[in-house]
C-alpha positions as YAML, in Angstrom:
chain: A
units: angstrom
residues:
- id: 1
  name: UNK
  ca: [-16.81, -19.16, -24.05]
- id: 2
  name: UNK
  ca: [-14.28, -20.92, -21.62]
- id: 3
  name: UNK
  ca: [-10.87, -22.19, -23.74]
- id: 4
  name: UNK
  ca: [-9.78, -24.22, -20.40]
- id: 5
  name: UNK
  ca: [-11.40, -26.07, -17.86]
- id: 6
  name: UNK
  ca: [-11.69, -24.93, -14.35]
- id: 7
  name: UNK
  ca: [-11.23, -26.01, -11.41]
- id: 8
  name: UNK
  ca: [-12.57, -25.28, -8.10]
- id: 9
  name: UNK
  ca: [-9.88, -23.60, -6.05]
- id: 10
  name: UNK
  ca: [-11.07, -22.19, -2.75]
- id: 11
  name: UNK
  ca: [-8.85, -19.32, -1.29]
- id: 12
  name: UNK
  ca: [-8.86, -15.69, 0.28]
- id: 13
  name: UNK
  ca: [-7.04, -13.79, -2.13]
- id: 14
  name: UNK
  ca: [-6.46, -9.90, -2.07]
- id: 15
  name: UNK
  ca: [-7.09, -7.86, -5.93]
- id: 16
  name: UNK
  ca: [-5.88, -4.49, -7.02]
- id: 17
  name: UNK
  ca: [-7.66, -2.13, -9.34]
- id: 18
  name: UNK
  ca: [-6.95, 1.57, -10.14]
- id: 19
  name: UNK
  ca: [-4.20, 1.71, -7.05]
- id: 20
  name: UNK
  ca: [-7.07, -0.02, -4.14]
- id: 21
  name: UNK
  ca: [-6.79, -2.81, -2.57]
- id: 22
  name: UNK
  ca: [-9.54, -5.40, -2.22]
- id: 23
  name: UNK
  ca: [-10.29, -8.54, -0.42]
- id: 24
  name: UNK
  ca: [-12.19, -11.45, -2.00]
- id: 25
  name: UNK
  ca: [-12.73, -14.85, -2.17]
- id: 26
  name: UNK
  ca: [-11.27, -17.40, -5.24]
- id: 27
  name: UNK
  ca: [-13.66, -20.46, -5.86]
- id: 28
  name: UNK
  ca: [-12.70, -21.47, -9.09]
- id: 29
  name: UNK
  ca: [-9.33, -21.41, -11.41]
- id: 30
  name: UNK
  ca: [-8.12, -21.97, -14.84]
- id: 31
  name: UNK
  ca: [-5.28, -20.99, -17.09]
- id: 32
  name: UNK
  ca: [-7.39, -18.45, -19.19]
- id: 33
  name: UNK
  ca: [-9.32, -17.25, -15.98]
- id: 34
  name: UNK
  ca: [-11.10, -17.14, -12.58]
- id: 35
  name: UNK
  ca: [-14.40, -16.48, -10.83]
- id: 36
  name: UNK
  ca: [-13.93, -14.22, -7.63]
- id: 37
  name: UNK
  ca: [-16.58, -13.57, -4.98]
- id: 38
  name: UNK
  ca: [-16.54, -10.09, -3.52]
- id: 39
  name: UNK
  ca: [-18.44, -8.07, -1.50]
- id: 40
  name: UNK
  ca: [-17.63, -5.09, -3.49]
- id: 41
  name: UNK
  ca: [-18.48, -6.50, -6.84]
- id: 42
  name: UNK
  ca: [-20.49, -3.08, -7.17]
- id: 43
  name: UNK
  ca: [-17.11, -1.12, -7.76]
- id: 44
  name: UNK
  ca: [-16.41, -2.73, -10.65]
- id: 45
  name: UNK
  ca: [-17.74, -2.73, -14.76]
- id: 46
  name: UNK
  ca: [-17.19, -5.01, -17.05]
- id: 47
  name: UNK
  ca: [-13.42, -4.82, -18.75]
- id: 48
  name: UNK
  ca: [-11.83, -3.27, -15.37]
- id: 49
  name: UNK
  ca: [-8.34, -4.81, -15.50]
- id: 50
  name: UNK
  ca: [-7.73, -6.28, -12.05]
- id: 51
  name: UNK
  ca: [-4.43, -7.95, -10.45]
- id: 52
  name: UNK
  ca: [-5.38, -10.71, -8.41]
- id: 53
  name: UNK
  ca: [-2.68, -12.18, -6.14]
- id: 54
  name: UNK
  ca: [-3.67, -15.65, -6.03]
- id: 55
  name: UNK
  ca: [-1.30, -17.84, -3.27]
- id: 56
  name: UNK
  ca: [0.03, -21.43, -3.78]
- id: 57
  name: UNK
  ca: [-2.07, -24.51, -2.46]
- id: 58
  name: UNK
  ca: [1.01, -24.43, 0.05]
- id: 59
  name: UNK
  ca: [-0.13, -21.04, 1.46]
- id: 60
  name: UNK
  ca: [4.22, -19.62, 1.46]
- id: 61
  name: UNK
  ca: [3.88, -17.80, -1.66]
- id: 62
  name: UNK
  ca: [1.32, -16.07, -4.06]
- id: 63
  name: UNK
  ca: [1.11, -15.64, -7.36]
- id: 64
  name: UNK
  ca: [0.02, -12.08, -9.75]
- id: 65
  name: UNK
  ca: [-1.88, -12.11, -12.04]
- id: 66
  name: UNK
  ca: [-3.57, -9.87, -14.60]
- id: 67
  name: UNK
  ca: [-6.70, -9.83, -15.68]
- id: 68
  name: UNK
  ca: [-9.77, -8.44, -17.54]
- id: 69
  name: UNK
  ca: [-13.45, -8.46, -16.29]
- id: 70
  name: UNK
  ca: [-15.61, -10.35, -18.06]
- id: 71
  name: UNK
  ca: [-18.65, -10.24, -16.48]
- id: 72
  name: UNK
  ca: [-20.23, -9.51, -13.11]
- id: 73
  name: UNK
  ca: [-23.37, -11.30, -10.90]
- id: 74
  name: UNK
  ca: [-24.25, -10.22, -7.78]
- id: 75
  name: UNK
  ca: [-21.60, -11.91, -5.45]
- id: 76
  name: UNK
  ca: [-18.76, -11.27, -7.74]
- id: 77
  name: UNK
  ca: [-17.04, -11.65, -11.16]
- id: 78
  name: UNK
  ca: [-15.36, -13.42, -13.82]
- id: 79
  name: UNK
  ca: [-11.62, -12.48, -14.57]
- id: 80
  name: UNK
  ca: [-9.88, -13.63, -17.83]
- id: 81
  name: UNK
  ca: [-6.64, -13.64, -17.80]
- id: 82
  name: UNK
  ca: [-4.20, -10.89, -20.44]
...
């Protein structure tokens, strides 16, 4: 059950879990959560904390964020934000 609306938000972002580093792609963002596309969404289980770093619509600077997996498909996952 989504609290805020989302909107899409194309972007290459990297994510860290358990000390790895993982690439990924953003399509959608909101300020309880987001839905990242991976091609290592088989690494991960549902409630895996994960720190996305999630860069400005100007492309200087990112953003971290934490987050908690909510659930997974096959191309990737939904994040909600803690």
């Amino acid at each position: 059950r989504r609290f805020h609306k989302r909107k899409e938000y194309p972007a290459e972002i990297v994510f860290y879990h358990a000390n790895r580093l993982y690439a990924g792609s953003l399509k959608d963002l909101s300020l309880g959560g987001a839905y990242v596309e991976t091609y290592c969404v088989n690494q991960f289980s549902i409630k895996d904390i994960v720190t996305l770093s999630i860069p400005f619509s100007s492309g200087q600077k990112n953003v971290r964020c934490r987050g908690s997996i909510q659930w997974l498909n096959n191309t990737g996952f939904g994040v909600e934000f803690i």
